[in-house]
Amino acid sequence: MAALSEEVLLVVKRVRQRKQDGTLYLMAERIAWGPEGKDRFTVSHLYADIRCQKISPDGKAKIQLQLVLHTGESTNLHFSNESTALKDRDAAKDLLQQLLPKFKKRANKELEEKNRMLQEDPVLFQLYKDLVVCQVISAEEFWANRLSINNVDHSLSNNKQEVGISAAFLADIRPQTDGCNGLRYNLTSDIIESIFRTYPAVKQKYGENVPHNLTEKEFWTRFFQSHYFHRDRINTGLQDIFSECAKLDEKGLKSMVFQGVKNPMVDLLSLEDKSLEEGYGSNSTAPSTSNTNKTVKENSNSAIIKRFNHHSTMVLAAGSGKKADAPNGQACETSSTDGNSRDSDFFQPPIKKVKIQDVIEYEDLHRENGKKTVALNLKKSDRYSHGPVPLLPQQYTTSQDIVNSVNCIKHEIASYKPCLTQVMSSSTASSAIAALSPGGVLMQALAQQAINQMVPNDVQEEMKHLYTAAGELLRHFWSCFPVNTPFLEEKVVKMRSNLERFQMTKLRPFQEKVQRQYLSTNLTGHLEDMFQMAYNKFHAWQTRRMMRKT
Amino acid sequence: MVMASEDEVSLLVIVVDVNPIWWGQQANREPQFTLSKCLDAVMVMGNSHLVMTRTNKLAIIASHCQESHFLYPCKLWKSGDGHGDDNASTSGDGKYELLSVANDFIAEEIKNLMSRTEVKGNQTDTLLAGSLAKALCYIHRVAKELEAGQEIKSRILVVKAAEDCALQYMNFMNVIFAAQKQSILIDACVLDSDSGLLQQACDITGGLYLKIPQKIALAQYLLWVFLPDSDQRSQLVLPPPVHVDYRAACFCHRNLIEIGYVCSVCLSIFCNFSPICTTCE
């Protein structure tokens, strides 16, 4: 029955389903149909379950809508209202068209995610095949742990990364001629965003005028028409909403120039044009920033250059991510976006020092500063001299022994003369060689072949799969302890039966196969031990539970 | 066998345990194998190494209970070339002069070393850690004195007679790790009782540990197992590595334990839990 809190989006009367008259209701999350006169819904489908909708062709007499579910079932709805049937049906179809994609994505996304994970990780795929396909464990349990991990990753990676602004975004707009003396400008939302980020004054104007005074289309048309946008910004004093923007820009530019560049290593003023003498170089008069002395051409040139500089600084300021609200704000950014001037703007010398230090020093080449060490206070420091070495029985020599030995040795060495031709006899040498040859006394350990050379590769692969699968099952089993909730109790019992089943279906055949191949090595001993431990634990838990109950 | 070029220098440092007390007792136990025989075998090993390639270098250190002394090369070597020739121990058997001079020096030095031995009751342990440290320093010095373009590969061979001294544990471990850092192999040829410290040293640095069953065949074992250098060893069938018991001993009882408790401040190991560590509190 419809929940009271459900929002009904559309109600269509006179809809027949299975030859019964009734009403169709479209809610926020599901679609439902109830027969005429009754209160209940006989048919109700969640949008998430619906795979697609189909409509009967336009020429047909019966106007129908069919809903196909993921499971393959379909429901036919016949719109039987004489006058409005087609309109009703189309309204329902449009609404469904809007709603279905929203829910569809969610269901599919999970499935897609699972598929992707299985494809990417062959070990996981093998585990899935071994456990779920062979019905040892249910698919839900298998995905229970794994999906949650992935969802977390996704939410983390959703942190938006700020996209920079291309400096050429204005040029990229590329007006196209319309055929008859008009121009088409293609504006995308990206370009609009770039314009707003770079020229906050324009954003302000947009906020003020749209949608009260102008539509968006009109706003942008005026924007492109105004001289603000075009190259030659001659302030003709037109009543233009953008003339104010131009004035603001001028002000901003002037303040930037005034601020200057905070980099003590760069002297921009030395880049001015200086003429050597009259006739060499440009003008004999000192260059000035006032507009009056120049010719029209020079005026427009300097205007273009000014606009270029302004545009570049605005792009940089916007790209560095700082909010530029007022011209003052813009000015501050220019000083901080160049160089490494971290210190405040007041102190010139420290900035210069910092810059010089940056250039001449590399952090990783520094000698490690003597770290502050903590002295170790030991009460029994003699323990450190011998360390964790076991106490071995020491031979005790009496002092008499010592004296005798030393005298003996002194005597012997005093008359030592190397006799290198008689170091050893040939028989001792050959017995030593025999001991060192394969099979000899000293070479016994080599006789034991490494186990991985004796067992064929496919058996090894199967063992690896068995271990992974068994490990997964055992993990599920052991994670149930301590058993606190009834859910865990059920799970423990289920896991025990799962383990047994696994042992029967997978482990025993493998063991027999290994024995048939006459491999005497005990490959499954460890696995059996692990299973036995699990059974013991289960048994102990069960008896404890029985005792508690009685 | 890999032909060594002019640029590759192979340095072998042999550390011989000449503990006079042990060897004196040994002379009574087994008269056919005494320190003289041992030194002979070591000399044969040294000569063979020098003869293998012209650029091979050798050093022999005697590890005594009172000092560690270089038997070869000795300080008189460079300066005393003059009067070495005068006394012309031309042994007359046409031996390569380098070898005969070297052997004479070694014999001379060991005689001097033993003659100045004093009997002291509290110093009965071989100063093995110190000798190894001296060996490392010598290797380091030789490596610094190489000509441009020469590379050096060095290893240390320890011929051990007496038992381990537990008090040298810390120094020993430091030496082992220093050798590992410098890629210097430590081989061990043990005559009498197994040495856990040397087993660890060989395992960590990648050398060979061998306890020989027959002392009189020492020379044969040295030549067969320890003469080839590390590149050549991969091509030969040599005794397999020993299983090293890395278990630590607890500090309270000095028993070997497998699971223990470690103090987080001083890192001493105990077999039982106690809230206050007895070493550092």
Short mmCIF file of C-alpha atoms in Angstrom, two decimals, chain A residues 181-514:
data_model
loop_
_atom_site.label_atom_id
_atom_site.label_comp_id
_atom_site.label_asym_id
_atom_site.label_seq_id
_atom_site.Cartn_x
_atom_site.Cartn_y
_atom_site.Cartn_z
CA ASN A 181 26.73 40.39 -41.61
CA GLY A 182 26.18 38.91 -38.16
CA LEU A 183 28.57 37.03 -35.88
CA ARG A 184 27.96 33.89 -33.92
CA TYR A 185 29.78 33.45 -30.67
CA ASN A 186 29.87 29.98 -29.17
CA LEU A 187 29.84 30.18 -25.43
CA THR A 188 30.25 27.06 -23.34
CA SER A 189 29.85 26.90 -19.61
CA ASP A 190 33.61 26.44 -19.29
CA ILE A 191 34.28 29.70 -21.05
CA ILE A 192 31.68 31.46 -18.97
CA GLU A 193 33.29 30.16 -15.82
CA SER A 194 36.71 31.30 -17.01
CA ILE A 195 35.38 34.78 -17.73
CA PHE A 196 33.81 35.00 -14.32
CA ARG A 197 36.94 33.81 -12.55
CA THR A 198 39.24 36.13 -14.39
CA TYR A 199 37.10 39.23 -14.43
CA PRO A 200 35.16 39.34 -11.21
CA ALA A 201 33.74 42.70 -12.23
CA VAL A 202 31.90 40.99 -15.07
CA LYS A 203 30.59 38.42 -12.64
CA GLN A 204 29.30 41.20 -10.48
CA LYS A 205 27.50 42.80 -13.43
CA TYR A 206 26.02 39.45 -14.33
CA GLY A 207 24.71 38.97 -10.84
CA GLU A 208 23.19 42.41 -10.84
CA ASN A 209 21.50 42.34 -14.21
CA VAL A 210 20.48 38.79 -14.89
CA PRO A 211 17.71 37.73 -14.62
CA HIS A 212 16.03 40.95 -13.55
CA ASN A 213 16.98 43.31 -16.32
CA LEU A 214 18.42 41.20 -19.08
CA THR A 215 18.21 37.59 -20.12
CA GLU A 216 21.40 35.67 -20.24
CA LYS A 217 21.48 35.80 -24.00
CA GLU A 218 21.06 39.53 -24.03
CA PHE A 219 23.75 39.97 -21.39
CA TRP A 220 26.32 38.11 -23.41
CA THR A 221 25.31 39.83 -26.62
CA ARG A 222 25.86 43.18 -25.00
CA PHE A 223 29.13 41.93 -23.56
CA PHE A 224 30.49 41.07 -26.94
CA GLN A 225 29.16 44.20 -28.50
CA SER A 226 30.67 46.48 -25.97
CA HIS A 227 34.03 47.92 -26.56
CA TYR A 228 35.07 46.38 -23.31
CA PHE A 229 35.55 43.18 -25.12
CA HIS A 230 37.13 44.50 -28.26
CA ARG A 231 40.67 45.43 -28.77
CA ASP A 232 40.48 49.13 -29.05
CA ARG A 233 39.10 50.20 -25.83
CA ILE A 234 38.47 53.77 -26.50
CA ASN A 235 36.27 55.03 -23.81
CA THR A 236 33.69 56.68 -25.86
CA GLY A 237 31.55 57.26 -22.86
CA LEU A 238 28.66 55.20 -24.13
CA GLN A 239 26.00 54.24 -21.68
CA ASP A 240 27.27 50.78 -21.43
CA ILE A 241 27.03 48.56 -18.41
CA PHE A 242 30.55 47.55 -19.12
CA SER A 243 32.08 50.98 -19.14
CA GLU A 244 32.22 50.75 -15.39
CA CYS A 245 34.10 47.50 -15.71
CA ALA A 246 36.60 49.22 -17.90
CA LYS A 247 37.13 51.92 -15.33
CA LEU A 248 37.58 49.33 -12.60
CA ASP A 249 40.13 47.54 -14.70
CA GLU A 250 42.08 50.72 -15.24
CA LYS A 251 42.11 51.33 -11.55
CA GLY A 252 43.23 47.79 -10.86
CA LEU A 253 46.01 48.05 -13.38
CA LYS A 254 47.22 51.32 -11.93
CA SER A 255 47.32 49.90 -8.43
CA MET A 256 49.22 46.86 -9.66
CA VAL A 257 51.81 49.02 -11.30
CA PHE A 258 52.06 51.02 -8.15
CA GLN A 259 52.60 47.91 -6.04
CA GLY A 260 55.36 46.82 -8.26
CA VAL A 261 56.98 43.47 -8.21
CA LYS A 262 58.12 42.18 -4.84
CA ASN A 263 60.99 40.17 -6.16
CA PRO A 264 64.25 41.78 -5.04
CA MET A 265 66.15 39.89 -7.69
CA VAL A 266 64.26 41.44 -10.53
CA ASP A 267 64.55 45.08 -11.44
CA LEU A 268 61.77 45.74 -13.91
CA LEU A 269 62.53 49.38 -14.26
CA SER A 270 65.85 48.68 -15.89
CA LEU A 271 64.00 47.14 -18.81
CA GLU A 272 62.76 50.50 -20.02
CA ASP A 273 63.77 51.75 -23.36
CA LYS A 274 66.64 54.11 -23.00
CA SER A 275 67.91 56.02 -25.90
CA LEU A 276 71.61 56.62 -26.28
CA GLU A 277 71.47 59.95 -27.92
CA GLU A 278 69.30 61.99 -30.11
CA GLY A 279 68.52 60.01 -33.15
CA TYR A 280 69.52 56.68 -31.59
CA GLY A 281 66.53 55.04 -30.01
CA SER A 282 62.96 56.22 -29.94
CA ASN A 283 62.14 59.58 -28.42
CA SER A 284 64.34 62.18 -26.95
CA THR A 285 61.67 63.07 -24.48
CA ALA A 286 61.31 60.89 -21.43
CA PRO A 287 58.55 58.31 -21.85
CA SER A 288 55.46 58.90 -19.81
CA THR A 289 52.37 56.93 -19.08
CA SER A 290 50.03 59.76 -19.86
CA ASN A 291 48.07 59.42 -23.03
CA THR A 292 48.19 62.96 -24.25
CA ASN A 293 51.61 63.18 -25.86
CA LYS A 294 51.27 60.25 -28.10
CA THR A 295 49.92 59.71 -31.53
CA VAL A 296 46.78 57.74 -32.08
CA LYS A 297 48.68 54.67 -33.15
CA GLU A 298 50.94 54.69 -30.14
CA ASN A 299 47.93 55.22 -28.00
CA SER A 300 46.18 52.10 -29.28
CA ASN A 301 49.42 50.11 -29.06
CA SER A 302 49.95 51.00 -25.47
CA ALA A 303 46.28 50.29 -24.81
CA ILE A 304 46.64 46.81 -26.25
CA ILE A 305 49.78 46.16 -24.27
CA LYS A 306 48.08 47.38 -21.15
CA ARG A 307 45.18 45.07 -21.77
CA PHE A 308 47.48 42.12 -22.37
CA ASN A 309 49.29 42.71 -19.13
CA HIS A 310 46.08 43.18 -17.26
CA HIS A 311 44.58 40.07 -18.75
CA SER A 312 47.61 37.96 -17.87
CA THR A 313 47.71 39.16 -14.30
CA MET A 314 44.02 38.48 -13.91
CA VAL A 315 44.39 34.96 -15.29
CA LEU A 316 47.29 34.26 -12.96
CA ALA A 317 45.44 35.65 -10.00
CA ALA A 318 42.37 33.60 -10.73
CA GLY A 319 44.41 30.49 -11.39
CA SER A 320 46.18 30.65 -8.08
CA GLY A 321 42.84 30.02 -6.47
CA LYS A 322 42.58 33.08 -4.32
CA LYS A 323 39.30 34.91 -4.19
CA ALA A 324 39.64 38.24 -5.94
CA ASP A 325 36.83 40.43 -4.83
CA ALA A 326 38.14 43.94 -4.87
CA PRO A 327 40.85 45.65 -6.81
CA ASN A 328 42.88 45.81 -3.65
CA GLY A 329 42.63 42.10 -3.38
CA GLN A 330 43.88 41.72 -6.89
CA ALA A 331 46.84 43.90 -6.22
CA CYS A 332 47.95 41.84 -3.24
CA GLU A 333 47.89 38.69 -5.28
CA THR A 334 50.30 39.90 -7.86
CA SER A 335 52.90 40.43 -5.25
CA SER A 336 52.44 37.00 -3.78
CA THR A 337 52.19 35.05 -6.98
CA ASP A 338 55.66 35.82 -8.09
CA GLY A 339 58.73 34.41 -6.47
CA ASN A 340 58.83 33.06 -3.00
CA SER A 341 58.00 36.11 -1.04
CA ARG A 342 56.54 34.47 1.99
CA ASP A 343 57.37 37.22 4.38
CA SER A 344 55.16 40.21 4.80
CA ASP A 345 55.39 42.93 2.27
CA PHE A 346 56.89 45.44 4.60
CA PHE A 347 60.36 44.01 5.09
CA GLN A 348 62.52 44.16 2.03
CA PRO A 349 65.78 42.65 3.36
CA PRO A 350 64.34 39.36 4.70
CA ILE A 351 62.66 38.63 1.41
CA LYS A 352 65.87 39.15 -0.44
CA LYS A 353 67.75 36.98 2.02
CA VAL A 354 65.20 34.23 1.74
CA LYS A 355 65.43 34.33 -2.02
CA ILE A 356 69.17 34.15 -2.03
CA GLN A 357 69.16 31.30 0.45
CA ASP A 358 66.69 29.42 -1.64
CA VAL A 359 68.96 29.60 -4.62
CA ILE A 360 72.19 28.61 -2.96
CA GLU A 361 71.01 25.83 -0.70
CA TYR A 362 69.52 22.45 -1.31
CA GLU A 363 67.60 20.96 1.53
CA ASP A 364 68.73 17.39 1.04
CA LEU A 365 72.38 18.30 0.97
CA HIS A 366 72.28 19.74 4.45
CA ARG A 367 74.13 17.93 7.12
CA GLU A 368 71.76 16.32 9.52
CA ASN A 369 71.34 18.64 12.45
CA GLY A 370 72.44 16.94 15.60
CA LYS A 371 69.22 15.46 16.79
CA LYS A 372 68.38 15.82 20.38
CA THR A 373 69.23 12.46 21.84
CA VAL A 374 67.95 11.01 25.04
CA ALA A 375 70.52 9.28 27.21
CA LEU A 376 69.75 5.73 28.20
CA ASN A 377 69.90 5.08 31.93
CA LEU A 378 70.84 1.52 32.58
CA LYS A 379 70.93 -0.06 35.97
CA LYS A 380 72.58 -3.22 34.75
CA SER A 381 74.73 -2.18 31.90
CA ASP A 382 76.81 -5.31 31.89
CA ARG A 383 73.89 -7.02 30.21
CA TYR A 384 74.67 -5.06 27.12
CA SER A 385 78.16 -6.37 26.88
CA HIS A 386 77.06 -9.93 26.40
CA GLY A 387 73.74 -9.28 24.73
CA PRO A 388 71.11 -11.95 24.12
CA VAL A 389 73.64 -14.74 23.93
CA PRO A 390 72.92 -17.92 25.85
CA LEU A 391 75.15 -18.91 28.68
CA LEU A 392 77.36 -21.69 27.42
CA PRO A 393 79.39 -23.87 29.68
CA GLN A 394 82.81 -22.28 29.80
CA GLN A 395 85.88 -24.34 30.13
CA TYR A 396 87.66 -23.56 33.29
CA THR A 397 91.38 -23.40 33.08
CA THR A 398 93.51 -23.31 36.14
CA SER A 399 96.25 -20.80 36.32
CA GLN A 400 98.74 -23.57 36.24
CA ASP A 401 97.27 -24.74 32.97
CA ILE A 402 97.56 -21.30 31.57
CA VAL A 403 101.16 -20.93 32.49
CA ASN A 404 102.01 -24.31 31.09
CA SER A 405 100.23 -23.69 27.82
CA VAL A 406 101.84 -20.36 27.28
CA ASN A 407 105.28 -21.67 27.94
CA CYS A 408 104.69 -24.59 25.65
CA ILE A 409 103.59 -22.36 22.84
CA LYS A 410 106.42 -19.94 23.27
CA HIS A 411 108.82 -22.72 23.08
CA GLU A 412 107.25 -24.13 19.98
CA ILE A 413 107.03 -20.95 18.04
CA ALA A 414 110.52 -19.83 18.94
CA SER A 415 111.80 -22.58 16.76
CA TYR A 416 109.18 -22.26 14.08
CA LYS A 417 110.27 -22.63 10.53
CA PRO A 418 107.69 -22.82 7.81
CA CYS A 419 107.87 -26.08 5.99
CA LEU A 420 105.47 -25.64 3.16
CA THR A 421 106.30 -28.75 1.25
CA GLN A 422 105.06 -31.00 3.98
CA VAL A 423 101.87 -29.34 5.04
CA MET A 424 99.84 -32.54 4.76
CA SER A 425 100.02 -36.00 3.36
CA SER A 426 98.20 -37.00 0.22
CA SER A 427 95.94 -39.38 2.06
CA THR A 428 94.62 -36.70 4.36
CA ALA A 429 94.14 -34.44 1.39
CA SER A 430 92.13 -37.03 -0.51
CA SER A 431 89.99 -37.83 2.50
CA ALA A 432 89.26 -34.13 2.86
CA ILE A 433 88.32 -33.98 -0.81
CA ALA A 434 86.04 -36.96 -0.36
CA ALA A 435 84.31 -35.24 2.51
CA LEU A 436 83.77 -32.17 0.37
CA SER A 437 82.50 -33.96 -2.70
CA PRO A 438 78.76 -34.41 -3.20
CA GLY A 439 77.65 -37.22 -0.93
CA GLY A 440 80.48 -36.61 1.47
CA VAL A 441 80.25 -35.91 5.16
CA LEU A 442 79.97 -32.20 4.78
CA MET A 443 77.60 -32.20 1.85
CA GLN A 444 74.65 -34.07 3.35
CA ALA A 445 72.31 -31.14 3.33
CA LEU A 446 72.56 -30.86 -0.44
CA ALA A 447 70.97 -34.26 -0.84
CA GLN A 448 67.61 -32.96 0.26
CA GLN A 449 66.08 -31.53 -2.84
CA ALA A 450 64.02 -28.48 -2.53
CA ILE A 451 60.39 -29.40 -2.33
CA ASN A 452 59.37 -27.02 -5.02
CA GLN A 453 61.47 -28.91 -7.52
CA MET A 454 59.73 -32.16 -6.85
CA VAL A 455 56.14 -31.11 -7.03
CA PRO A 456 54.76 -30.37 -10.51
CA ASN A 457 53.63 -26.87 -11.34
CA ASP A 458 49.95 -27.55 -11.74
CA VAL A 459 49.80 -29.17 -8.34
CA GLN A 460 51.50 -26.09 -6.93
CA GLU A 461 48.96 -23.82 -8.61
CA GLU A 462 46.10 -25.83 -7.24
CA MET A 463 47.60 -25.66 -3.80
CA LYS A 464 47.82 -21.92 -4.05
CA HIS A 465 44.15 -21.69 -4.99
CA LEU A 466 43.22 -23.99 -2.15
CA TYR A 467 45.14 -21.91 0.30
CA THR A 468 43.53 -18.67 -0.86
CA ALA A 469 40.05 -20.14 -0.73
CA ALA A 470 40.61 -21.82 2.62
CA GLY A 471 42.09 -18.63 3.98
CA GLU A 472 39.02 -16.68 2.96
CA LEU A 473 36.66 -19.15 4.58
CA LEU A 474 38.70 -19.31 7.75
CA ARG A 475 38.78 -15.54 7.90
CA HIS A 476 34.99 -15.43 7.80
CA PHE A 477 34.86 -18.10 10.46
CA TRP A 478 37.30 -16.53 12.86
CA SER A 479 35.87 -13.06 12.47
CA CYS A 480 32.66 -14.30 14.06
CA PHE A 481 34.36 -14.69 17.42
CA PRO A 482 33.60 -13.46 20.04
CA VAL A 483 29.99 -14.42 19.34
CA ASN A 484 27.88 -11.61 20.69
CA THR A 485 24.84 -11.32 18.51
CA PRO A 486 22.40 -13.92 17.20
CA PHE A 487 23.45 -12.97 13.69
CA LEU A 488 27.01 -14.03 14.52
CA GLU A 489 25.75 -17.25 16.03
CA GLU A 490 23.98 -18.14 12.83
CA LYS A 491 27.00 -17.16 10.82
CA VAL A 492 29.30 -19.31 12.92
CA VAL A 493 27.15 -22.35 12.41
CA LYS A 494 26.92 -21.65 8.72
CA MET A 495 30.66 -21.18 8.40
CA ARG A 496 31.32 -24.42 10.17
CA SER A 497 29.19 -26.26 7.65
CA ASN A 498 30.87 -24.29 4.88
CA LEU A 499 34.28 -25.39 6.09
CA GLU A 500 33.20 -28.98 6.19
CA ARG A 501 31.77 -28.75 2.74
CA PHE A 502 34.97 -27.21 1.45
CA GLN A 503 37.01 -29.93 3.02
CA MET A 504 34.86 -32.60 1.42
CA THR A 505 34.56 -31.12 -2.01
CA LYS A 506 37.98 -29.60 -2.52
CA LEU A 507 40.55 -30.77 -0.05
CA ARG A 508 39.97 -34.50 -0.06
CA PRO A 509 40.03 -34.89 -3.86
CA PHE A 510 43.24 -32.88 -3.96
CA GLN A 511 44.82 -35.08 -1.35
CA GLU A 512 43.85 -38.21 -3.22
CA LYS A 513 45.21 -36.80 -6.43
CA VAL A 514 48.51 -36.04 -4.77
#
